[in-house]
Amino acid sequence: MRAARLSVTAAVATAALTALTACTAKSDAKDGDTIQVTAADSKCKTSAKSVPAGHVTLKIENKGSKATEVEILFPDDRIVSEKENIGPGTKYTLTAEVKAGSYEIACVPGMKGHGVRQKLTVTGGGSTAERDPQLDKAVADYREYVQQQADATLPLVETFVKAVKDGDLAAAQKAYAPSRLGWERTEPVAESFGDIDPKVDVREDGLEDGQKWTGWHRLEKALWQDKKIGDEEKTLADQLVTDLKDWQERVGKAEITPTSMANGAKELLDEVATGKVTGEEDRYAHTDLVDFKGNVEGAEKAYELLKPVASKNDQALTTELDKQFTALNAELDKYRSDKSSYEFISYDKVTKDQRKELSDAVNAVAEPLSKLAAAVAVVKK
Amino acid sequence: MTETQESTSPTRRSLIGWGGAGLALGAAAAGGAVAMARTGDDVDPVAAEAGAAVEFHGTHQAGIATPVQDRLHFAAFDVQTEDRAEFVQMLKDWTAAAHRMTAGKAVGEGAYGGLAEAPPDDTGEALGLKPSRLTLTIGFGPSLFEKFGLADRRPEALVDLPKFPGDNLDRTRTGGDLCVQACADDPQVAVHAIRNLARIGFGKVVIRWSQLGFGKTSSTTPDAQTPRNLMGFKDGTRNIAGTETDRLKKYVWVGEGDGGKNSAWMTGGSYLVARRIRMHIETWDRTSLQEQEDIFGRDKGEGAPVGKAKEHDKPFLKAMKPDAHVRLAHPDSNNGITILRRGYSFTDGTDGLGRLDAGLFFLAYQRDVRKAFIPLQRQLSAKDALNEYIQHVGSAVFAVPPGVRDKRDWWGRTLFSEEA
């Protein structure tokens, strides 16, 4: 149970803080904030290039011959709000809450590709709510952490890739798990981009029809199951570096809020609970415990940064989280001889009973961690 | 969690509305309905019969002598915390949640309407459903008494069950520091209850094993038809009824002075034996009718004992085969041993060999396990002809404390605090 009871006003203010939640309901915005969007097969006409911050309404009409998709995008292509599948000759009203800044409106005829773009400037600071400076610092520090992890990961990936390209099976196997740690620590941020994760961290059973299998796990299968490195693997290794460089360049610009940090921490443990504890993640290499540790460290980092604020709002929660993180780390330490290294035992040597113990320890952290967002969402007095 | 929340949180009953409540009350006296409207908690027993709410507070825990509901979700937990105060707080939180859920209300601040970024307190799948006569009953296993300095409070009657011939116990379906039995007429309500208690318990307790049950296999209501088990037979005809105060007192409730000072805290409680009994369904189905009836000592249609016409006719045990189930289990063959049965049928799909993983989840309440289940099962496991078609694969025993008296009381208080 939450110790701190949150008032309705706190909840409303939180909604303003996160501000990017799009609603595709009917518009209640003033007429002045409405933009007419006329989409066609090769055109995307907008009636305004600038609107004040707040609720922005797009009145969309598809005059083309194909179904289209209309999106409001951040400069780095992250989607603020979108409506897919607007049929030829039909109209749709899309409403989004948008902060001041630069955006693009994209019409995507046939719903494939980059689309036709128009600039959109959102003016004023109307919807930016006041936030505890400690939380701003937490977000800034976390952003820096995420960037550091990506920067530190690239050389490790390059070591791994070099071993693959040298055809050195043993060296490649050795370099596999370390090359993933930074990614595993910050996975929810990487996943927020949507397009990188499916390229670098997808597992065979996660592929969609027609999707080519690339990334770490494809190489993992070659190294451990097939035990051979061919030309295709070498090409895929290069591709992994390319895709991760993309991640390195974009990760620092990710939209991060205190609540997204808190829920991201919880998601890291969800990753453990659904993929690592079962041994599905690294089913060929059995290095799941290394990923597991990475997820826990990433979650703990986000928590530590939010803790100064969270402990003011819900002391009982942070006491519990401190205790459960300690317990979970102690549980993990059972599986490595040296606490300063990331050499864990192979997960296929971990018994069913031990897996249950690990799973229980994860649940013991994840349940209170799911309440962290509430503890940092309270408006400061 | 405080009681003041109750007036503000959405309740399943308020969602049902007065129309539904009125219908559910049926033949209830008008006075009962007025009481229910006033307090929101006190429910007329006649209303309970019609599927509404069962009173949570009382001398004994609900879910023992209470009329048996149709569905079961039973869970055994292991304790993880070593902090007694933390465990006691969890028991208090559980009690508050159990009180709300048995009244058809959502846990804590409810399942919706709260902070968008945080998960709701209640998981929500029981919203809009009737209380469905949900009862939640807690029990403490022998292993709990090794923790929190409770060794000297372990009742002598809470013995570890001996190994019985033919037992093939699966460790992952056996034992547990504590258990919660959730019975309800709607399986979703029973599942919701255990799920939400497990959630509150994370970090303090973990689920060791659990069992879903359906189709009650015995009745605690004398006039109701005796239900059939998955072998197609009526069993438990002479079960103790919830209305038989004298037999309950004699065979089920722990009395004052039972078992010495170590079990004073158990007065008003009972002892529960849970056994997962797998049935070899396919071989049973290939057995001739005559043999099936001989094994039980009853006919399959009416359920009458051998040589008799009606189910409730007094059995003439000597007319049955010496290894007939009814003959061996009958109190007359066991110096009057009587237990209160509350078992459910179960199926957990197939077992990987294409056989139905099914059987009886046997639940029996008694005043002293040493004088009831153990001698009875010794007799049955050695001689019962039914053994060819069944196997005990899970087992647990629990001390079920007395009832939660009122809103200030909590599950296990008599064990964890010195005050009576």
Short mmCIF file of C-alpha atoms in Angstrom, two decimals, chain B:
data_model
loop_
_atom_site.label_atom_id
_atom_site.label_comp_id
_atom_site.label_asym_id
_atom_site.label_seq_id
_atom_site.Cartn_x
_atom_site.Cartn_y
_atom_site.Cartn_z
CA MET B 1 -4.77 1.28 5.22
CA THR B 2 -7.49 2.78 7.33
CA GLU B 3 -11.11 2.02 7.78
CA THR B 4 -12.14 5.52 6.77
CA GLN B 5 -11.32 4.65 3.20
CA GLU B 6 -14.27 2.34 3.10
CA SER B 7 -16.79 5.10 2.70
CA THR B 8 -15.00 6.72 -0.21
CA SER B 9 -13.74 3.82 -2.29
CA PRO B 10 -15.82 2.33 -5.03
CA THR B 11 -17.37 -0.92 -3.95
CA ARG B 12 -18.54 -3.82 -5.94
CA ARG B 13 -21.77 -3.62 -4.07
CA SER B 14 -22.30 0.00 -4.97
CA LEU B 15 -21.64 -0.88 -8.59
CA ILE B 16 -24.25 -3.60 -8.45
CA GLY B 17 -26.59 -1.00 -7.09
CA TRP B 18 -29.69 -1.40 -5.07
CA GLY B 19 -31.50 -3.32 -7.73
CA GLY B 20 -28.91 -6.07 -7.62
CA ALA B 21 -28.67 -6.08 -3.87
CA GLY B 22 -32.40 -6.27 -3.55
CA LEU B 23 -32.57 -9.21 -5.89
CA ALA B 24 -29.75 -10.94 -4.10
CA LEU B 25 -31.50 -10.54 -0.81
CA GLY B 26 -34.46 -12.46 -2.10
CA ALA B 27 -36.38 -13.73 0.86
CA ALA B 28 -34.26 -11.81 3.36
CA ALA B 29 -36.10 -9.99 6.07
CA ALA B 30 -36.42 -6.29 5.46
CA GLY B 31 -34.53 -5.65 8.68
CA GLY B 32 -31.49 -7.35 7.19
CA ALA B 33 -31.55 -5.12 4.18
CA VAL B 34 -31.76 -2.02 6.31
CA ALA B 35 -28.79 -3.15 8.40
CA MET B 36 -26.78 -3.74 5.26
CA ALA B 37 -27.56 -0.32 3.90
CA ARG B 38 -26.61 1.36 7.11
CA THR B 39 -23.25 -0.17 7.85
CA GLY B 40 -22.21 -1.47 4.47
CA ASP B 41 -20.59 -4.40 6.22
CA ASP B 42 -23.11 -6.42 8.14
CA VAL B 43 -24.69 -8.80 5.76
CA ASP B 44 -27.78 -10.78 6.40
CA PRO B 45 -27.02 -14.52 6.41
CA VAL B 46 -29.93 -15.17 4.09
CA ALA B 47 -28.36 -12.79 1.63
CA ALA B 48 -25.17 -14.80 1.88
CA GLU B 49 -27.09 -17.90 0.83
CA ALA B 50 -28.07 -16.07 -2.31
CA GLY B 51 -24.48 -15.37 -3.33
CA ALA B 52 -23.82 -12.01 -1.70
CA ALA B 53 -21.27 -11.49 1.06
CA VAL B 54 -20.27 -13.69 3.98
CA GLU B 55 -19.48 -11.95 7.25
CA PHE B 56 -15.72 -11.79 7.74
CA HIS B 57 -15.67 -11.24 11.49
CA GLY B 58 -16.64 -13.87 14.03
CA THR B 59 -15.57 -16.36 16.67
CA HIS B 60 -14.37 -18.76 13.99
CA GLN B 61 -12.91 -17.96 10.61
CA ALA B 62 -15.36 -18.08 7.73
CA GLY B 63 -14.62 -20.76 5.17
CA ILE B 64 -14.77 -23.75 7.51
CA ALA B 65 -18.35 -24.33 8.62
CA THR B 66 -19.61 -21.83 6.04
CA PRO B 67 -21.76 -23.39 3.30
CA VAL B 68 -19.31 -24.64 0.69
CA GLN B 69 -18.98 -22.36 -2.32
CA ASP B 70 -18.48 -23.66 -5.83
CA ARG B 71 -14.86 -22.65 -6.45
CA LEU B 72 -11.52 -22.66 -4.73
CA HIS B 73 -8.17 -20.94 -5.03
CA PHE B 74 -5.84 -22.26 -2.39
CA ALA B 75 -2.31 -20.93 -1.93
CA ALA B 76 0.55 -21.94 0.34
CA PHE B 77 3.18 -19.30 1.06
CA ASP B 78 6.72 -19.32 2.38
CA VAL B 79 7.89 -16.51 4.62
CA GLN B 80 10.91 -14.58 3.38
CA THR B 81 11.27 -11.84 5.90
CA GLU B 82 13.02 -12.39 9.21
CA ASP B 83 11.52 -9.24 10.64
CA ARG B 84 8.66 -10.14 12.97
CA ALA B 85 7.20 -6.62 13.00
CA GLU B 86 7.17 -6.54 9.22
CA PHE B 87 5.44 -9.91 9.05
CA VAL B 88 2.85 -8.84 11.61
CA GLN B 89 2.21 -5.69 9.59
CA MET B 90 1.64 -7.81 6.52
CA LEU B 91 -0.88 -9.93 8.43
CA LYS B 92 -2.68 -6.73 9.38
CA ASP B 93 -2.61 -5.51 5.78
CA TRP B 94 -3.88 -8.88 4.63
CA THR B 95 -6.68 -8.79 7.18
CA ALA B 96 -7.80 -5.37 6.01
CA ALA B 97 -7.65 -6.44 2.37
CA ALA B 98 -9.47 -9.70 3.13
CA HIS B 99 -12.19 -7.83 4.97
CA ARG B 100 -12.70 -5.55 2.00
CA MET B 101 -12.60 -8.28 -0.61
CA THR B 102 -15.02 -10.57 1.20
CA ALA B 103 -17.42 -7.62 1.35
CA GLY B 104 -17.06 -7.24 -2.41
CA LYS B 105 -14.88 -4.16 -2.24
CA ALA B 106 -11.65 -3.35 -4.02
CA VAL B 107 -8.35 -3.44 -2.15
CA GLY B 108 -6.82 -0.19 -0.85
CA GLU B 109 -7.60 2.80 -3.00
CA GLY B 110 -9.21 0.71 -5.67
CA ALA B 111 -8.48 -0.35 -9.22
CA TYR B 112 -8.89 2.95 -11.05
CA GLY B 113 -9.13 6.68 -10.60
CA GLY B 114 -5.76 7.03 -8.93
CA LEU B 115 -2.46 8.36 -10.18
CA ALA B 116 -2.02 7.60 -13.88
CA GLU B 117 1.69 6.83 -13.56
CA ALA B 118 1.35 4.30 -10.75
CA PRO B 119 -0.22 0.85 -10.73
CA PRO B 120 -3.56 0.76 -8.91
CA ASP B 121 -3.79 -0.89 -5.49
CA ASP B 122 -6.40 -3.35 -6.69
CA THR B 123 -5.84 -5.48 -9.77
CA GLY B 124 -9.40 -4.86 -10.92
CA GLU B 125 -10.61 -8.15 -12.36
CA ALA B 126 -13.31 -8.50 -9.72
CA LEU B 127 -14.86 -5.08 -10.36
CA GLY B 128 -18.53 -5.39 -11.08
CA LEU B 129 -18.72 -8.95 -9.79
CA LYS B 130 -20.80 -9.89 -6.79
CA PRO B 131 -19.05 -10.71 -3.53
CA SER B 132 -19.90 -14.30 -4.52
CA ARG B 133 -19.80 -15.54 -0.91
CA LEU B 134 -16.02 -15.16 -0.91
CA THR B 135 -14.40 -16.47 2.25
CA LEU B 136 -10.71 -16.16 3.04
CA THR B 137 -9.24 -18.46 5.66
CA ILE B 138 -5.67 -18.31 6.89
CA GLY B 139 -3.60 -21.14 8.37
CA PHE B 140 -0.09 -21.45 9.81
CA GLY B 141 2.15 -24.38 8.88
CA PRO B 142 4.57 -26.22 11.21
CA SER B 143 7.57 -24.56 9.54
CA LEU B 144 6.33 -21.10 10.54
CA PHE B 145 6.97 -21.90 14.19
CA GLU B 146 10.68 -22.22 13.54
CA LYS B 147 10.63 -18.52 12.70
CA PHE B 148 10.10 -15.33 14.69
CA GLY B 149 10.82 -17.14 17.98
CA LEU B 150 7.52 -18.96 17.85
CA ALA B 151 8.83 -22.46 18.62
CA ASP B 152 7.27 -22.55 22.08
CA ARG B 153 3.86 -21.62 20.72
CA ARG B 154 3.60 -24.47 18.28
CA PRO B 155 0.58 -26.52 19.32
CA GLU B 156 1.23 -30.17 20.04
CA ALA B 157 -1.64 -31.03 17.76
CA LEU B 158 0.15 -29.40 14.80
CA VAL B 159 2.27 -32.43 13.98
CA ASP B 160 4.18 -33.03 10.80
CA LEU B 161 2.21 -35.61 8.89
CA PRO B 162 3.90 -39.00 8.71
CA LYS B 163 4.64 -40.63 5.38
CA PHE B 164 1.71 -42.79 4.40
CA PRO B 165 2.12 -45.86 2.20
CA GLY B 166 1.63 -44.94 -1.44
CA ASP B 167 2.39 -41.26 -0.98
CA ASN B 168 4.33 -39.80 -3.88
CA LEU B 169 4.61 -36.24 -2.67
CA ASP B 170 5.83 -33.54 -4.99
CA ARG B 171 7.94 -31.15 -2.96
CA THR B 172 6.67 -28.22 -5.00
CA ARG B 173 3.09 -28.99 -3.96
CA THR B 174 3.82 -29.75 -0.33
CA GLY B 175 4.16 -27.77 2.89
CA GLY B 176 4.26 -24.04 3.36
CA ASP B 177 4.68 -21.60 6.23
CA LEU B 178 1.15 -20.35 5.81
CA CYS B 179 -1.84 -20.80 3.59
CA VAL B 180 -4.89 -18.92 2.46
CA GLN B 181 -7.99 -20.75 1.33
CA ALA B 182 -10.19 -18.63 -0.92
CA CYS B 183 -13.63 -20.07 -1.62
CA ALA B 184 -16.20 -18.28 -3.76
CA ASP B 185 -19.01 -19.00 -6.16
CA ASP B 186 -17.16 -17.17 -8.91
CA PRO B 187 -13.64 -18.41 -9.77
CA GLN B 188 -12.54 -14.94 -10.78
CA VAL B 189 -13.38 -13.62 -7.33
CA ALA B 190 -11.34 -16.39 -5.69
CA VAL B 191 -8.37 -15.88 -8.02
CA HIS B 192 -8.52 -12.12 -7.53
CA ALA B 193 -8.35 -12.55 -3.75
CA ILE B 194 -5.21 -14.70 -3.72
CA ARG B 195 -3.56 -12.59 -6.40
CA ASN B 196 -4.04 -9.40 -4.43
CA LEU B 197 -2.86 -10.94 -1.17
CA ALA B 198 0.23 -12.28 -2.96
CA ARG B 199 0.88 -8.80 -4.27
CA ILE B 200 0.64 -7.23 -0.84
CA GLY B 201 2.93 -9.99 0.39
CA PHE B 202 5.78 -9.57 -2.13
CA GLY B 203 9.06 -9.15 -0.28
CA LYS B 204 7.58 -10.67 2.86
CA VAL B 205 6.11 -13.93 1.62
CA VAL B 206 6.22 -15.82 -1.66
CA ILE B 207 3.79 -18.31 -3.11
CA ARG B 208 5.15 -21.81 -2.69
CA TRP B 209 2.34 -23.55 -4.54
CA SER B 210 -1.30 -23.03 -5.28
CA GLN B 211 -4.29 -24.98 -6.48
CA LEU B 212 -7.47 -24.05 -8.27
CA GLY B 213 -10.52 -26.15 -7.55
CA PHE B 214 -14.00 -26.42 -8.93
CA GLY B 215 -17.04 -28.53 -8.24
CA LYS B 216 -17.07 -28.89 -4.49
CA THR B 217 -16.93 -32.55 -3.58
CA SER B 218 -18.64 -32.32 -0.26
CA SER B 219 -21.35 -30.25 1.28
CA THR B 220 -21.70 -28.61 4.64
CA THR B 221 -25.38 -27.97 3.98
CA PRO B 222 -27.44 -31.01 5.00
CA ASP B 223 -30.37 -30.61 2.61
CA ALA B 224 -28.25 -29.90 -0.45
CA GLN B 225 -27.55 -32.79 -2.80
CA THR B 226 -24.18 -34.41 -2.13
CA PRO B 227 -21.92 -33.39 -4.98
CA ARG B 228 -20.01 -35.95 -7.03
CA ASN B 229 -16.27 -36.31 -7.34
CA LEU B 230 -14.52 -36.78 -10.68
CA MET B 231 -14.96 -40.53 -10.38
CA GLY B 232 -18.66 -39.86 -10.66
CA PHE B 233 -19.49 -40.90 -7.12
CA LYS B 234 -21.14 -39.16 -4.22
CA ASP B 235 -18.79 -39.13 -1.29
CA GLY B 236 -18.97 -37.53 2.11
CA THR B 237 -22.66 -38.05 2.68
CA ARG B 238 -22.32 -37.82 6.44
CA ASN B 239 -20.13 -34.74 6.37
CA ILE B 240 -20.50 -32.35 9.28
CA ALA B 241 -22.98 -29.63 8.43
CA GLY B 242 -22.30 -26.01 9.22
CA THR B 243 -25.47 -26.00 11.31
CA GLU B 244 -24.48 -28.94 13.51
CA THR B 245 -23.11 -26.88 16.35
CA ASP B 246 -22.57 -29.88 18.60
CA ARG B 247 -20.58 -31.92 16.09
CA LEU B 248 -18.56 -28.85 15.10
CA LYS B 249 -17.69 -28.26 18.72
CA LYS B 250 -16.82 -31.90 19.23
CA TYR B 251 -14.82 -32.58 16.08
CA VAL B 252 -13.77 -29.30 14.47
CA TRP B 253 -13.20 -26.36 16.81
CA VAL B 254 -10.21 -26.36 19.12
CA GLY B 255 -11.57 -26.09 22.67
CA GLU B 256 -10.17 -24.25 25.64
CA GLY B 257 -7.49 -26.37 27.24
CA ASP B 258 -6.94 -28.51 24.14
CA GLY B 259 -3.28 -29.40 23.81
CA GLY B 260 -1.93 -27.48 26.79
CA LYS B 261 -0.76 -23.91 27.15
CA ASN B 262 1.04 -23.88 23.81
CA SER B 263 -2.21 -23.95 21.98
CA ALA B 264 -4.29 -21.59 24.10
CA TRP B 265 -4.06 -19.15 21.19
CA MET B 266 -5.79 -21.72 18.99
CA THR B 267 -9.05 -21.78 20.95
CA GLY B 268 -11.84 -21.40 18.44
CA GLY B 269 -9.55 -22.40 15.60
CA SER B 270 -9.11 -25.70 13.80
CA TYR B 271 -6.49 -27.81 12.03
CA LEU B 272 -6.48 -28.15 8.28
CA VAL B 273 -5.05 -30.98 6.22
CA ALA B 274 -4.70 -30.34 2.49
CA ARG B 275 -3.89 -33.21 0.14
CA ARG B 276 -3.63 -33.10 -3.62
CA ILE B 277 -4.98 -36.48 -4.65
CA ARG B 278 -4.38 -37.33 -8.27
CA MET B 279 -6.90 -39.69 -9.84
CA HIS B 280 -5.91 -42.13 -12.55
CA ILE B 281 -8.95 -41.09 -14.48
CA GLU B 282 -8.38 -43.15 -17.62
CA THR B 283 -7.93 -46.48 -15.86
CA TRP B 284 -10.86 -45.73 -13.59
CA ASP B 285 -13.07 -45.09 -16.60
CA ARG B 286 -12.16 -48.53 -17.96
CA THR B 287 -13.22 -50.19 -14.72
CA SER B 288 -16.47 -52.12 -14.68
CA LEU B 289 -19.43 -50.58 -12.97
CA GLN B 290 -19.57 -53.43 -10.49
CA GLU B 291 -15.97 -52.91 -9.47
CA GLN B 292 -16.42 -49.15 -9.23
CA GLU B 293 -19.41 -49.62 -6.93
CA ASP B 294 -17.60 -52.29 -4.91
CA ILE B 295 -14.63 -49.98 -4.42
CA PHE B 296 -16.76 -47.18 -3.04
CA GLY B 297 -19.34 -49.33 -1.31
CA ARG B 298 -22.15 -47.31 -2.89
CA ASP B 299 -24.17 -47.48 -6.04
CA LYS B 300 -23.30 -44.95 -8.67
CA GLY B 301 -26.75 -43.64 -9.46
CA GLU B 302 -28.40 -42.92 -6.13
CA GLY B 303 -25.33 -43.04 -3.96
CA ALA B 304 -26.98 -45.49 -1.59
CA PRO B 305 -24.74 -47.68 0.54
CA VAL B 306 -24.53 -51.34 -0.45
CA GLY B 307 -27.86 -53.07 0.08
CA LYS B 308 -29.73 -49.83 0.81
CA ALA B 309 -32.14 -47.78 -1.27
CA LYS B 310 -31.31 -44.17 -0.50
CA GLU B 311 -28.13 -42.15 -0.18
CA HIS B 312 -28.78 -41.15 3.42
CA ASP B 313 -29.85 -44.62 4.59
CA LYS B 314 -27.61 -45.83 7.38
CA PRO B 315 -24.92 -47.97 5.79
CA PHE B 316 -24.54 -51.59 6.81
CA LEU B 317 -20.77 -51.69 6.67
CA LYS B 318 -20.41 -55.44 6.86
CA ALA B 319 -22.34 -55.78 3.61
CA MET B 320 -19.51 -53.94 1.88
CA LYS B 321 -16.25 -55.48 0.77
CA PRO B 322 -13.59 -55.26 3.49
CA ASP B 323 -11.54 -52.83 1.40
CA ALA B 324 -14.46 -50.65 0.30
CA HIS B 325 -13.77 -46.94 0.66
CA VAL B 326 -16.91 -46.04 2.60
CA ARG B 327 -16.48 -48.97 4.97
CA LEU B 328 -12.90 -48.01 5.79
CA ALA B 329 -13.54 -44.29 6.07
CA HIS B 330 -16.75 -44.50 8.08
CA PRO B 331 -16.59 -43.24 11.68
CA ASP B 332 -17.92 -46.63 12.85
CA SER B 333 -14.76 -48.30 11.53
CA ASN B 334 -12.53 -45.65 13.10
CA ASN B 335 -13.67 -45.29 16.68
CA GLY B 336 -15.96 -42.46 15.69
CA ILE B 337 -13.32 -40.34 13.95
CA THR B 338 -15.07 -37.53 12.13
CA ILE B 339 -13.65 -34.76 10.01
CA LEU B 340 -15.20 -31.83 8.20
CA ARG B 341 -14.48 -32.18 4.51
CA ARG B 342 -14.36 -29.23 2.13
CA GLY B 343 -12.58 -30.69 -0.87
CA TYR B 344 -12.79 -29.65 -4.51
CA SER B 345 -12.21 -31.36 -7.80
CA PHE B 346 -9.31 -30.07 -9.81
CA THR B 347 -7.91 -30.40 -13.29
CA ASP B 348 -4.67 -28.81 -14.34
CA GLY B 349 -4.93 -29.75 -18.00
CA THR B 350 -3.04 -32.78 -19.22
CA ASP B 351 0.11 -34.24 -17.75
CA GLY B 352 2.25 -34.35 -20.90
CA LEU B 353 1.34 -37.98 -21.52
CA GLY B 354 -2.12 -37.07 -22.69
CA ARG B 355 -3.69 -38.04 -19.40
CA LEU B 356 -5.98 -35.72 -17.50
CA ASP B 357 -4.07 -34.20 -14.61
CA ALA B 358 -7.05 -34.27 -12.33
CA GLY B 359 -8.31 -35.43 -9.00
CA LEU B 360 -9.49 -34.32 -5.64
CA PHE B 361 -8.02 -31.45 -3.71
CA PHE B 362 -8.88 -32.79 -0.30
CA LEU B 363 -9.37 -30.26 2.49
CA ALA B 364 -10.32 -31.48 5.95
CA TYR B 365 -10.79 -29.53 9.16
CA GLN B 366 -10.53 -31.16 12.56
CA ARG B 367 -9.91 -30.47 16.21
CA ASP B 368 -6.74 -32.56 16.38
CA VAL B 369 -4.90 -33.99 13.40
CA ARG B 370 -3.43 -36.76 15.54
CA LYS B 371 -6.86 -38.03 16.42
CA ALA B 372 -8.52 -37.51 13.07
CA PHE B 373 -6.75 -37.36 9.73
CA ILE B 374 -3.67 -39.35 10.68
CA PRO B 375 -5.35 -42.53 11.98
CA LEU B 376 -7.95 -42.29 9.23
CA GLN B 377 -5.39 -41.99 6.47
CA ARG B 378 -3.27 -44.78 8.01
CA GLN B 379 -6.27 -47.04 7.66
CA LEU B 380 -7.11 -45.89 4.14
CA SER B 381 -3.59 -45.83 2.74
CA ALA B 382 -3.04 -49.39 3.91
CA LYS B 383 -6.31 -50.98 2.84
CA ASP B 384 -8.50 -48.84 0.60
CA ALA B 385 -9.29 -50.49 -2.75
CA LEU B 386 -9.45 -47.00 -4.20
CA ASN B 387 -5.68 -46.69 -3.85
CA GLU B 388 -5.25 -48.45 -7.17
CA TYR B 389 -6.83 -45.43 -8.82
CA ILE B 390 -5.51 -42.56 -6.77
CA GLN B 391 -2.20 -41.21 -5.54
CA HIS B 392 -1.50 -38.54 -2.95
CA VAL B 393 0.92 -36.15 -4.64
CA GLY B 394 0.76 -33.03 -2.45
CA SER B 395 0.35 -32.54 1.27
CA ALA B 396 0.25 -29.84 3.89
CA VAL B 397 -1.04 -29.26 7.38
CA PHE B 398 -1.91 -25.94 8.99
CA ALA B 399 -3.09 -24.52 12.30
CA VAL B 400 -6.06 -22.35 11.45
CA PRO B 401 -6.40 -19.67 14.12
CA PRO B 402 -9.72 -18.46 15.54
CA GLY B 403 -11.77 -15.82 13.79
CA VAL B 404 -11.03 -12.13 13.49
CA ARG B 405 -13.31 -10.63 16.11
CA ASP B 406 -13.76 -7.09 14.87
CA LYS B 407 -12.18 -4.30 12.86
CA ARG B 408 -9.33 -3.87 15.31
CA ASP B 409 -8.48 -7.56 15.30
CA TRP B 410 -6.23 -9.21 12.71
CA TRP B 411 -5.27 -12.63 11.39
CA GLY B 412 -2.89 -14.34 13.78
CA ARG B 413 -3.15 -11.82 16.60
CA THR B 414 -3.60 -14.52 19.24
CA LEU B 415 -0.39 -16.16 18.04
CA PHE B 416 1.74 -13.05 17.70
CA SER B 417 0.65 -11.07 20.73
CA GLU B 418 0.23 -12.12 24.31
CA GLU B 419 -3.17 -10.51 24.78
CA ALA B 420 -6.06 -12.93 24.54
#
